[in-house]
Coordinates of C-alpha atoms and ligand atoms in Angstrom, one line a residue:
X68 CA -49.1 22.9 29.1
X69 CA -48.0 24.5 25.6
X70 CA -44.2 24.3 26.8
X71 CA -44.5 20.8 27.9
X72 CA -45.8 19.4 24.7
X73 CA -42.9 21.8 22.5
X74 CA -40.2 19.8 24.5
X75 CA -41.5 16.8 24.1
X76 CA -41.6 17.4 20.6
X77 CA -38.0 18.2 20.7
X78 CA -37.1 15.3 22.6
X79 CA -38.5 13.1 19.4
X80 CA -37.8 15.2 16.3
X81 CA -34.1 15.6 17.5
X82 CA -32.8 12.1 16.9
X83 CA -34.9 12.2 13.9
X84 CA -32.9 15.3 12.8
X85 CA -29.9 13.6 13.3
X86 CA -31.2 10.2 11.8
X87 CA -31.9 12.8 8.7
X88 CA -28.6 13.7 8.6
X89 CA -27.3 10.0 8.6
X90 CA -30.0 9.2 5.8
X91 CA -28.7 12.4 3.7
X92 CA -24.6 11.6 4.3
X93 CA -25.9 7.6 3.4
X94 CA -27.7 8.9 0.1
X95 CA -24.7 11.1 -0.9
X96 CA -22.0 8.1 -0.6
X97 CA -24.4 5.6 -2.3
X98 CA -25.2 8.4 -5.2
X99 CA -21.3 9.4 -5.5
X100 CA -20.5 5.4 -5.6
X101 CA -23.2 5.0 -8.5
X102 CA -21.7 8.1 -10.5
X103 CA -18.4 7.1 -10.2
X104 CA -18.7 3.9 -11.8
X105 CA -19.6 6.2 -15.2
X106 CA -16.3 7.9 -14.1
X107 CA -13.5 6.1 -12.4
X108 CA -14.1 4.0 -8.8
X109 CA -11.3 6.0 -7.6
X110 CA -13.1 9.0 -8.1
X111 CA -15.4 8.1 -5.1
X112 CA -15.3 10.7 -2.2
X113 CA -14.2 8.1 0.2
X114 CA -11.4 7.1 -1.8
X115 CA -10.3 10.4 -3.0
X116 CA -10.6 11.9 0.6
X117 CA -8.8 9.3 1.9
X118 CA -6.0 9.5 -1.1
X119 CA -5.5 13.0 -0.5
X120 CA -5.0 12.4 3.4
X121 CA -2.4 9.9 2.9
X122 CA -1.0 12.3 0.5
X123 CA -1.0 15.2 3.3
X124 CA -0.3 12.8 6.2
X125 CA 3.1 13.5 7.7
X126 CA 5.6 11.1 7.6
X127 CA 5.8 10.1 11.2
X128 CA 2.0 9.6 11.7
X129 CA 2.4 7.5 8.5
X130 CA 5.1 5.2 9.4
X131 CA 3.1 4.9 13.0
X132 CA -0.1 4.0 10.9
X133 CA 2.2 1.6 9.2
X134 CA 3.4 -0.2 12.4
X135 CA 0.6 -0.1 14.4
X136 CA -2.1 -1.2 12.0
X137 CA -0.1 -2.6 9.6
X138 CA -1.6 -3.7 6.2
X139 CA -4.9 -2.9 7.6
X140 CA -3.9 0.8 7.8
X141 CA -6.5 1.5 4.8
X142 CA -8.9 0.0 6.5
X143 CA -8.5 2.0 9.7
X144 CA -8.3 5.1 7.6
X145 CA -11.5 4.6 5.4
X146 CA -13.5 3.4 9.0
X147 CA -12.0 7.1 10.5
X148 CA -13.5 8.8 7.5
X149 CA -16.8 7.1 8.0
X150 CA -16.9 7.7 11.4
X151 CA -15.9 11.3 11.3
X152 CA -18.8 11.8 7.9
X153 CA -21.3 10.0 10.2
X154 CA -20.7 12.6 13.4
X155 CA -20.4 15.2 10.7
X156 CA -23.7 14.0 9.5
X157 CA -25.7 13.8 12.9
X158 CA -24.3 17.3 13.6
X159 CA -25.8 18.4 10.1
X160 CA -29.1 16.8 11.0
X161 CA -29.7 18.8 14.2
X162 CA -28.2 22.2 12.5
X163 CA -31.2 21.6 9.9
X164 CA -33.7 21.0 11.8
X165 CA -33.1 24.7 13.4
X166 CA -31.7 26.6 9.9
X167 CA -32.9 24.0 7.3
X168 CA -31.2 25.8 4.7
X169 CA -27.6 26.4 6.3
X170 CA -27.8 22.7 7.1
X171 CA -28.4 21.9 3.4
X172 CA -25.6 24.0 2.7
X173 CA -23.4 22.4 4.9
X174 CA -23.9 18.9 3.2
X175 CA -22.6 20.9 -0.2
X176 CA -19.9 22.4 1.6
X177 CA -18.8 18.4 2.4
X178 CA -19.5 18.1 -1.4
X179 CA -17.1 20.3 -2.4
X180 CA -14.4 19.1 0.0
X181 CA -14.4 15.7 -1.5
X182 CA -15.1 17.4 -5.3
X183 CA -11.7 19.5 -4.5
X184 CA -10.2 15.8 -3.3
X185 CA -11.0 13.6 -6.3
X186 CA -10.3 16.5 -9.0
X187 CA -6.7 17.3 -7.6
X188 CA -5.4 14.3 -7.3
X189 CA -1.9 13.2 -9.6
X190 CA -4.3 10.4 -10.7
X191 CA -6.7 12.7 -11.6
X192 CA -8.8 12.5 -15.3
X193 CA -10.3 16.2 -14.9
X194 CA -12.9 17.8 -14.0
X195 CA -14.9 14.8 -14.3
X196 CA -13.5 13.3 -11.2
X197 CA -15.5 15.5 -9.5
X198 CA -18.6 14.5 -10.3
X199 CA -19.3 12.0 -7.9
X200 CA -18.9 13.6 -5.0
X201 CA -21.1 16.8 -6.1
X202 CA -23.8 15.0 -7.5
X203 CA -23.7 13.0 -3.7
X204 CA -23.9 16.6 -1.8
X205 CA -26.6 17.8 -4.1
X206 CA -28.6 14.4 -3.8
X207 CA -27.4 14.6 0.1
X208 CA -28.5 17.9 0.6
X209 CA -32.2 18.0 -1.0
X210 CA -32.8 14.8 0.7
X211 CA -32.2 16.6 4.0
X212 CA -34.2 19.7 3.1
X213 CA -36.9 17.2 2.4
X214 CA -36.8 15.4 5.5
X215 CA -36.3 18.4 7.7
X216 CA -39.2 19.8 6.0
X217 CA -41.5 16.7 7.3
X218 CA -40.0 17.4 10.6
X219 CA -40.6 21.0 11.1
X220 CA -44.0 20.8 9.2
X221 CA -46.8 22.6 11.1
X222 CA -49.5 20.1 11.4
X223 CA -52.2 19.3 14.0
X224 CA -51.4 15.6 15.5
X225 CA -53.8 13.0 16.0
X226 CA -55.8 14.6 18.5
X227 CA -56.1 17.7 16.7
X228 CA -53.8 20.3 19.0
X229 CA -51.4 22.8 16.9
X230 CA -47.5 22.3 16.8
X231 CA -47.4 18.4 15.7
X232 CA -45.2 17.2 12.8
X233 CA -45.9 15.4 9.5
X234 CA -45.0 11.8 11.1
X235 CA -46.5 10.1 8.2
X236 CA -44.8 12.2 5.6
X237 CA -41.6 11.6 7.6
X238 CA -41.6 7.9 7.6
X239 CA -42.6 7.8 4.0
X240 CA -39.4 9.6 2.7
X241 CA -37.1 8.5 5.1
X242 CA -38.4 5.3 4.0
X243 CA -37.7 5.5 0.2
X244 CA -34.8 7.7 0.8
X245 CA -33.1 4.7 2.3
X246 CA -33.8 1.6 -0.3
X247 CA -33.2 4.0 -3.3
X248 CA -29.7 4.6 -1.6
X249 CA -29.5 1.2 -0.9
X250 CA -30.4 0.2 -4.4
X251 CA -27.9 3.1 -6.0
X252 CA -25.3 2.0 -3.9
X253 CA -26.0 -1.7 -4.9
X254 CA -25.9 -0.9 -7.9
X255 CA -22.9 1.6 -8.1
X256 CA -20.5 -1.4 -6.5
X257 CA -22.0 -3.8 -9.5
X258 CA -20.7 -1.9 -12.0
X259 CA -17.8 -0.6 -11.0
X260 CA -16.8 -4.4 -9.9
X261 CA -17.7 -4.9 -13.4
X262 CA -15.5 -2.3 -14.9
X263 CA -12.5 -4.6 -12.7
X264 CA -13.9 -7.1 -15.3
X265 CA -11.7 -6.6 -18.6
X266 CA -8.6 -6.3 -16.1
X267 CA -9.6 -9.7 -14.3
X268 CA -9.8 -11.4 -17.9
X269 CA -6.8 -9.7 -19.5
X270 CA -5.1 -11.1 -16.2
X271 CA -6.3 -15.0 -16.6
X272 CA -5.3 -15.0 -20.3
X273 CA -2.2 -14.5 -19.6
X274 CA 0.6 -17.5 -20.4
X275 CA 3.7 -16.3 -19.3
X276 CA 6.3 -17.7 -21.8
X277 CA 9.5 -19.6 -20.4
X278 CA 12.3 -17.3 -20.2
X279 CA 15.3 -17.3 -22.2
X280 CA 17.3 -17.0 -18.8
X281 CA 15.9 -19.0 -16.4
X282 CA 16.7 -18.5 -12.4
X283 CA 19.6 -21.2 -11.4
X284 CA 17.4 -23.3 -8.7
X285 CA 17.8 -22.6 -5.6
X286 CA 19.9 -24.8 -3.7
X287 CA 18.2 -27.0 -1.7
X288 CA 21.1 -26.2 0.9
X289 CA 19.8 -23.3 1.1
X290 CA 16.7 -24.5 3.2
X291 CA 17.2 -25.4 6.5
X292 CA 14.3 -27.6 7.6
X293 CA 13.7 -26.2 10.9
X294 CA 10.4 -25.6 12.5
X295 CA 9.7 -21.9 12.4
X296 CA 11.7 -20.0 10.4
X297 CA 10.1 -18.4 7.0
X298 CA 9.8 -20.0 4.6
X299 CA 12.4 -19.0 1.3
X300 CA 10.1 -18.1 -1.2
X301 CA 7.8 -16.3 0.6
X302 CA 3.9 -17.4 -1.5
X303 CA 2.2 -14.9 -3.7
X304 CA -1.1 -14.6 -0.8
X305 CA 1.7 -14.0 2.2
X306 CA 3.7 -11.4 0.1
X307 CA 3.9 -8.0 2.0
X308 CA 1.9 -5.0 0.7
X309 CA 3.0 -1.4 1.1
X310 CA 1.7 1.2 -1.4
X311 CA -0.8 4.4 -1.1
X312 CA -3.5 3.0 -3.3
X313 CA -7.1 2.3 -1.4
X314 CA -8.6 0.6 -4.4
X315 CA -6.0 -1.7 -6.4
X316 CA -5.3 -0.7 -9.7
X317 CA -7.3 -3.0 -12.0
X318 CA -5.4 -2.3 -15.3
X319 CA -6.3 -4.1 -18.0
X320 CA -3.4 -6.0 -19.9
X321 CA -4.6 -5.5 -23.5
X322 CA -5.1 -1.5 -23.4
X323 CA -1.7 -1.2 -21.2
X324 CA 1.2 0.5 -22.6
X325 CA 4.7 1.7 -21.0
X326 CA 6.5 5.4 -22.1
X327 CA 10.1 5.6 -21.9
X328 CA 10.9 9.2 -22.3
X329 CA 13.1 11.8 -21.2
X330 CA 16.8 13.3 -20.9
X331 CA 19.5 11.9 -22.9
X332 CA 16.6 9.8 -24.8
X333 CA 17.6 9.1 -28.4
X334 CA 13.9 7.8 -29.0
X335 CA 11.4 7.7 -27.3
X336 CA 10.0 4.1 -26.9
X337 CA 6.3 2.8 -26.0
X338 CA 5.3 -1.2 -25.2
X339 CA 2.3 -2.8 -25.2
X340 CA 2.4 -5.9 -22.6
X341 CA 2.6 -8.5 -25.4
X342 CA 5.5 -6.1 -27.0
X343 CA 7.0 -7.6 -23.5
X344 CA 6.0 -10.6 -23.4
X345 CA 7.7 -11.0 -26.7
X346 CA 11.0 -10.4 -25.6
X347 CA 13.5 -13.2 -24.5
X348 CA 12.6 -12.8 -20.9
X349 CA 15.1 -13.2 -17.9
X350 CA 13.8 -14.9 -14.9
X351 CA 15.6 -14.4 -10.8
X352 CA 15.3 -14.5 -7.4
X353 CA 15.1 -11.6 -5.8
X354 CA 14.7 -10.5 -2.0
X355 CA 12.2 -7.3 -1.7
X356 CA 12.3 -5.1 1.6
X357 CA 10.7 -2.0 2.5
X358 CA 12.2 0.5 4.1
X359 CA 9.4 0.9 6.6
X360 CA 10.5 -2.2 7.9
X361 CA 11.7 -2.2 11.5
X362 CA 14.5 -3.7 12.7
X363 CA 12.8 -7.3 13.0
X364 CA 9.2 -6.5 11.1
X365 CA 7.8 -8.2 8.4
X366 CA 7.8 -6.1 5.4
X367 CA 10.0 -8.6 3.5
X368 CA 9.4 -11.1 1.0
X369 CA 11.1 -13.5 -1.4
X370 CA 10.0 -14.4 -4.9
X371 CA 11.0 -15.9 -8.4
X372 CA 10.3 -12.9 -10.6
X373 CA 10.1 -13.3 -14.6
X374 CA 10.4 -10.3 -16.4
X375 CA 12.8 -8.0 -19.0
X376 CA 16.1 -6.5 -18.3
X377 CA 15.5 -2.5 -18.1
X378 CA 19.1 -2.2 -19.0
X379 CA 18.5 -3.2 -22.4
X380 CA 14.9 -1.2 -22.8
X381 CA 17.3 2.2 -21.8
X382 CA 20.0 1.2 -24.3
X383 CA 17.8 0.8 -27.2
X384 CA 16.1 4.2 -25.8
X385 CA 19.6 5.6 -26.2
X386 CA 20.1 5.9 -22.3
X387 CA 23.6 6.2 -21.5
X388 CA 24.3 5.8 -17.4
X389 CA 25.9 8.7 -15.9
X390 CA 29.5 7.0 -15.7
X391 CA 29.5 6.9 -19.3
X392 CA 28.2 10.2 -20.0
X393 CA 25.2 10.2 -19.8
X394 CA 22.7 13.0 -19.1
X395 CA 19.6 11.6 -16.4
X396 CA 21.1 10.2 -13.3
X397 CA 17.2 9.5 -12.4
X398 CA 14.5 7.4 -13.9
X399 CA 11.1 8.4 -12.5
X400 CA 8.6 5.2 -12.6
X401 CA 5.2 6.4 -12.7
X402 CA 1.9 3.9 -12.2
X403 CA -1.1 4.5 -13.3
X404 CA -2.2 5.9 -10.0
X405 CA -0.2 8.7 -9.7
X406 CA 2.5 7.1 -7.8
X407 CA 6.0 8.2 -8.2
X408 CA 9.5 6.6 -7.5
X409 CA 12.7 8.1 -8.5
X410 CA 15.5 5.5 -9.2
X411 CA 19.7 6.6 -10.1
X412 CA 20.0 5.0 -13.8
X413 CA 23.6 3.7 -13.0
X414 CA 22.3 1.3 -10.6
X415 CA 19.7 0.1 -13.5
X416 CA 22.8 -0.2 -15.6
X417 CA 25.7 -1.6 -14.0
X418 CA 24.6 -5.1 -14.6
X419 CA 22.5 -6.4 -11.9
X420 CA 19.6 -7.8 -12.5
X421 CA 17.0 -4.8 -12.5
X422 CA 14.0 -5.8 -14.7
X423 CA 10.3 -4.9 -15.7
X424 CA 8.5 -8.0 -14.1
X425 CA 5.2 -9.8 -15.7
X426 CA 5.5 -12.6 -13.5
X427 CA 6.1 -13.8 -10.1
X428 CA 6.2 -17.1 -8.7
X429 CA 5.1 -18.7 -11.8
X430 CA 2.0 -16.5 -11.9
X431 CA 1.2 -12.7 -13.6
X432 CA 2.3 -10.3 -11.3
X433 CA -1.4 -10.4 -8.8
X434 CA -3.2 -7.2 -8.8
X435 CA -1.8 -6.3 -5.6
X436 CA 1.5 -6.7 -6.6
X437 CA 1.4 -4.3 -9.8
X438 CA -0.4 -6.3 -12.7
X439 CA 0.2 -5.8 -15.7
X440 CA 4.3 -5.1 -14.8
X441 CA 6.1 -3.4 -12.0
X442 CA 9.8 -2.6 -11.6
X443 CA 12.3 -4.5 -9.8
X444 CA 15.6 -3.5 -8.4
X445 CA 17.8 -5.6 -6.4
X446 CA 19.7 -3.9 -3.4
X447 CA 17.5 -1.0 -3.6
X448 CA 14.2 -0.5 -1.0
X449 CA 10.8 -0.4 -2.3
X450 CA 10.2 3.0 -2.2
X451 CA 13.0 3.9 -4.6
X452 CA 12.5 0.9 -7.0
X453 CA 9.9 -1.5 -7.5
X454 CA 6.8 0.7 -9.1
X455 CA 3.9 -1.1 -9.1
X456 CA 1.0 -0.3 -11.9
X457 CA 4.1 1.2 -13.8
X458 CA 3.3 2.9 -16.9
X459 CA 5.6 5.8 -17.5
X460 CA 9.3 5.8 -17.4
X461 CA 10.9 9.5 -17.5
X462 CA 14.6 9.8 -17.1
X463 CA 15.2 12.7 -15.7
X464 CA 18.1 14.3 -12.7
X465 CA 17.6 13.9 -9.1
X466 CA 18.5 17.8 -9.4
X467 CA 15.2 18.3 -11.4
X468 CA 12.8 16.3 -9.3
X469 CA 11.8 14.8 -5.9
X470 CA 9.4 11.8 -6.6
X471 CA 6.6 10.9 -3.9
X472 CA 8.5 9.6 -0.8
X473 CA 11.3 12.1 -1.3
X474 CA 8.7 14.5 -1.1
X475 CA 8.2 13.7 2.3
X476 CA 11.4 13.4 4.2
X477 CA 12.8 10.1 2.8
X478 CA 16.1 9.8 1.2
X479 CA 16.8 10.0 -2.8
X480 CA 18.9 6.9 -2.5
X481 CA 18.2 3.4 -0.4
X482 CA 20.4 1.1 -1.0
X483 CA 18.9 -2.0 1.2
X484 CA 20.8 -2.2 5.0
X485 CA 22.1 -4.9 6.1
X486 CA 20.1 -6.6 8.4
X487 CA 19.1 -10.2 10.4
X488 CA 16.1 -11.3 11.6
X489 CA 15.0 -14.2 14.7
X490 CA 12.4 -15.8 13.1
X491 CA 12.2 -19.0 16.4
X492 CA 11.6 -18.7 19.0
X493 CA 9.4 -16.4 18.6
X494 CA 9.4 -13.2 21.2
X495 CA 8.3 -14.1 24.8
X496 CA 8.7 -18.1 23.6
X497 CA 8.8 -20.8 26.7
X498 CA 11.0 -23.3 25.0
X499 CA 12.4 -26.1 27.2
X500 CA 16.0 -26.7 28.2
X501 CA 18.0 -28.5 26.0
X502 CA 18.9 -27.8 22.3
X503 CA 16.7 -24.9 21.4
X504 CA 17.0 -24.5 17.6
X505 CA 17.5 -20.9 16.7
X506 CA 17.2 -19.5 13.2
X507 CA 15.8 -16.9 11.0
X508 CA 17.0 -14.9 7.9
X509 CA 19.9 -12.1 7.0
X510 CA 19.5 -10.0 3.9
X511 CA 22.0 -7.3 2.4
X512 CA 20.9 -7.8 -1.3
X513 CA 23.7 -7.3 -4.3
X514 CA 25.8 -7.3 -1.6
X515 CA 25.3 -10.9 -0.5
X516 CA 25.4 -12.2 3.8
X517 CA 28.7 -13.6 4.5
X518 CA 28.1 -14.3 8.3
X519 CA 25.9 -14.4 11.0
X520 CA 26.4 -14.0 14.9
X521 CA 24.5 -14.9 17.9
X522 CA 24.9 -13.9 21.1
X523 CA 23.1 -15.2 23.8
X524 CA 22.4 -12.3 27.0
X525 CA 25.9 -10.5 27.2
X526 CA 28.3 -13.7 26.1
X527 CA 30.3 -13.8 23.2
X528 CA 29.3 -13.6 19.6
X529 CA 29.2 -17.1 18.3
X530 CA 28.7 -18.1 14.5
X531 CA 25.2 -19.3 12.9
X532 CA 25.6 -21.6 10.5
X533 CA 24.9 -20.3 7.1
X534 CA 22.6 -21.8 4.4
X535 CA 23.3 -22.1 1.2
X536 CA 23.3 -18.6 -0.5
X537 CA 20.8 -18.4 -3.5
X538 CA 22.5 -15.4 -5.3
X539 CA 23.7 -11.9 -3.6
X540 CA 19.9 -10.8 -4.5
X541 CA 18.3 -13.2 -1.9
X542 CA 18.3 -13.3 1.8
X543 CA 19.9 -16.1 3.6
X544 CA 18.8 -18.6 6.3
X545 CA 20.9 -19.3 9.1
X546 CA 20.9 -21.7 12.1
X547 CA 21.8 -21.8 15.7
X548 CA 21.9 -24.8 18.1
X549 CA 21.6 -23.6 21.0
X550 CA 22.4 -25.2 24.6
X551 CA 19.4 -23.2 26.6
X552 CA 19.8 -23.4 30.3
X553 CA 16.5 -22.4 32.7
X554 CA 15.9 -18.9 33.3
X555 CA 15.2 -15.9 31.0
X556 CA 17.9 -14.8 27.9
X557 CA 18.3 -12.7 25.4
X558 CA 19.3 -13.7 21.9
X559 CA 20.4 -11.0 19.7
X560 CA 21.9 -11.2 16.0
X561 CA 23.5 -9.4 13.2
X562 CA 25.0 -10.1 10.0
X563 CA 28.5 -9.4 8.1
X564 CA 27.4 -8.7 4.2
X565 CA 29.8 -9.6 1.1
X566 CA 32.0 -6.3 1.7
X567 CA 32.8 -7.7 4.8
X568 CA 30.9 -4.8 7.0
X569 CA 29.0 -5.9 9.4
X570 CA 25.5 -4.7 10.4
X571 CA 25.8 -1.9 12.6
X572 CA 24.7 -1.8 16.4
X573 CA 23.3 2.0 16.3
X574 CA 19.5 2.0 16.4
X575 CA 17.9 4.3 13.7
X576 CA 14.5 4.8 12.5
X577 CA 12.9 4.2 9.3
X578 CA 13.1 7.5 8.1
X579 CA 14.9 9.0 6.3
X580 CA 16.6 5.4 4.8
X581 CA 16.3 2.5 6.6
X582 CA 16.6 1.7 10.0
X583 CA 19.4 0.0 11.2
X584 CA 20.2 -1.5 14.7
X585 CA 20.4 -5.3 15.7
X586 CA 17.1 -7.4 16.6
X587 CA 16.5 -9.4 19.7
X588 CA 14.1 -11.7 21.1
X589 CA 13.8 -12.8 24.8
X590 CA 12.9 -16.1 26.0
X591 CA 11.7 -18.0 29.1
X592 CA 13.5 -21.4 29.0
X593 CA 11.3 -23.8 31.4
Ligands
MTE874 N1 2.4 2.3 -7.6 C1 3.0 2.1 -6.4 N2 4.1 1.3 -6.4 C2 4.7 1.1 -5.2 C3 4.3 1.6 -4.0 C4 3.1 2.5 -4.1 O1 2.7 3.0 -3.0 N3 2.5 2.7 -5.3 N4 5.0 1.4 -2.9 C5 6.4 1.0 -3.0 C6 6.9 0.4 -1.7 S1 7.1 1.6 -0.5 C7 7.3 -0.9 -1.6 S2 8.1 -1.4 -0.2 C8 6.9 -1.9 -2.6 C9 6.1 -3.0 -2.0 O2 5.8 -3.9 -3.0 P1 4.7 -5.1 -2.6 O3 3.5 -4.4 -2.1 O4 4.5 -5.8 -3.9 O5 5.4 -5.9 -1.5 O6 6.2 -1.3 -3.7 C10 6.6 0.0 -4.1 N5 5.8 0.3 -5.3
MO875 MO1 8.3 0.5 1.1

């Protein structure tokens, strides 16, 4: 009789156990959340854990993170961590309810996993940044000791036989443990939204001056008005996003400044954003492309960019470029999250247009795309160029120092391939016989796209026609009119740049710099 009831007390206090768990992993996010807003947002354990496992992530699970989930590769990443704290967390529960102090323990042991996180990473304030995720464990952990305790409480049940549980006493904390986590956790996201406040205002006030060197328009040759193919200036909202960040900087404009520092610096130089604002202001066009990008994929964008020339910032530091002596061949762009991205100076100095942007598209940079400023390089990928949240310029050697990506098995220099892209049809398209209209884009930027082939299955190469090109910085639209007979084809393209070489056939990868290869769609012509 006496083993019957004991089991069937197990069979009810074990989920409960692992509900425990849940309620103690719930009440140590919620308690980090509302501590971090007294110490940064990005300190949260969720955050920094997921910071430091991008960090750690090796380059090929990255770049398949990046192509399979795309932007939402965050997202996927912070629903993995909650999945694995949640299993963690049930596990926890039912390891309690046998040793309730080991299982306490265990929830601290988490604690200090995401303290060790948020203190060591490059964005790190201290010691400080640790306190969210240890005042969650400790909150996490005496919650479960609690609830365990109501579990494994000797008490006669209703009907008065030995080995029952406190069911009331349960319910009660399990109860209030889960609204005061609900309410801290409310209340932790108000304020740190809050905190985004000064950043969102400093943004708004901004009135970005016209520039002394305005963009020459673009042509309007340089639009084909065909159905389908992107559009030039790609909008602010459909702009690709590739960075490391998993809460967007919120910097606010007014307390921003910028360092330039470093080798061969005659004096050291610091801006406030109005300092740049100040300045006669250069505005361009300029094509940005990420080297993630596959051979067809969308990390590519076009925008009218407003900003200052970095050339002239360097000069007035002192900075001579390497062909005329000078000292750093390497400017390291830091952002305020920790970010690094290692540049060669000569490229910033031999007269293109390489500039500290405020605006884009007629707007402040958007928060997403580096407010206050970034860094923009034409010809160069992403990666090795356009720092976003920028707040530090060190010049330094590429001897000396490996910034971020380098770190991890990309190259020190990427200069932008040359590359094409189908935009219509689209992959697997049914378009009817007749003239099917075939067009897309072709970027090799400083170096300009001089021409662009199609070929349709194993034919001949046959010219595109060209658009109008903007500048050397931009891509360039092309169109085909094609005579599509029934059946299926295969259109492949590639592009000749202003040097006259033409975009090579070999299929590479990403890493280390780029990949290179030609892009093809097939069709089903009805
Ligand atoms: N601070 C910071 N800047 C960054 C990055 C980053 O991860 N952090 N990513 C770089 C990369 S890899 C690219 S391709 C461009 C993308 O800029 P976008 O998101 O505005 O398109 O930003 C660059 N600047
Ligand atoms: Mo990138």
């Amino acid at each position: 009789m006496r083993t019957v009831r004991i089991n069937r007390t197990a069979l009810t206090r074990n989920p409960l156990a692992a509900l425990s768990g849940l309620l103690a992993g719930f009440a140590a996010l919620t308690v980090a959340e509302l501590v971090s807003a007294a110490v940064r947002p990005e300190a949260s354990p969720v955050t920094a854990v997921g910071g430091a496992a991008i960090d750690r992530t090796p380059t090929g699970v990255k770049d398949w993170a990046i192509r399979t989930f795309g932007e939402n590769d965050k997202i996927v990443l912070q629903l993995g961590i909650l999945a694995t704290l949640a299993l963690f967390a049930v596990a926890v529960g039912l390891l309690a309810l046998r040793h309730r102090r080991t299982g306490s323990a265990a929830v601290l042991v988490f604690g200090a996993v995401g303290t060790a996180a948020a203190v060591s990473r490059p964005d790190s304030t201290g010691f400080t940044d640790g306190l969210p995720s240890l005042t969650g464990a400790v909150a996490g952990a005496v919650l479960l000791y609690v609830l365990v305790g109501r579990l494994t409480a000797e008490r006669a049940d209703e009907r008065g036989e030995e080995g029952g549980w406190d069911r009331r006493g349960f319910l009660i904390a399990a109860t209030a443990a889960a609204a005061a986590s609900t309410a801290a956790g409310a209340v932790g996201r108000t304020l740190n939204d809050r905190g985004a406040r000064d950043a969102i205002a400093s943004r708004d006030a901004v009135r970005l001056p016209a520039p002394a060197s305005p963009a020459r328009p673009i042509p309007a040759g340089a639009r084909p008005r065909v159905r389908g193919i992107s559009p030039f200036t790609t909008p602010n909202d459909k702009f690709y996003r590739v960075d490391t960040a998993l809460v967007i900087p919120k910097v606010d404009a007014n307390t921003w400044r910028l360092r330039i520092h470093g080798e061969g610096v005659r004096r050291d130089l610091e801006f406030s954003y109005q300092d740049l604002l100040n300045r006669p202001l250069i505005e361009r066009e300029i094509t940005l492309c990420c080297v993630s990008n596959e051979v067809g994929g969308p990390y590519i964008g076009h925008a009218r960019w407003i900003g200052v020339r970095l050339a002239d910032l360097l000069k007035e530091a002192g900075v001579k470029p390497p062909s005329r002596g000078g000292k750093a061949d390497q400017i390291i762009a830091r952002s305020v999250d920790g970010m690094t991205l290692g540049t060669p100076v000569e490229d910033v100095m031999d007269g293109r247009d390489a500039m500290l942007a405020l605006g884009m598209n007629g707007e402040p940079l958007p928060f997403v795309h580096g407010f206050p400023v970034r860094m923009l390089v034409p010809g160069l990928y992403g990666y090795v160029s356009a720092c976003k949240w920028i707040e530090d310029i060190e010049l330094t050697t590429f001897d000396a120092y490996d910034a971020y990506w380098v770190k991890r098995n990309w190259a020190r220099k990427a200069p932008i391939k040359t590359q094409s892209r189908i935009d219509t049809p689209k992959p697997f398209g049914r378009p009817e016989a007749g003239t099917v209209m075939v067009a897309g884009v072709a970027w090799a930027q400083h170096r300009g796209i001089e021409k662009v082939e199609i070929r349709v299955d194993e034919g001949p190469w046959k010219p595109a026609q060209l658009a109008d090109q903007a500048t050397v910085d931009t891509w360039r639209q092309w169109t085909y009119p094609w005579k599509a007979t029934p059946g299926s084809h295969t259109l492949t393209v590639r592009a000749t740049d202003g040097t006259g070489e033409t975009q090579t056939e070999e299929r590479t990868k990403t890493v280390p710099d780029g990949a290179s290869g030609w892009h093809s769609v097939v069709v089903t012509v009805d």
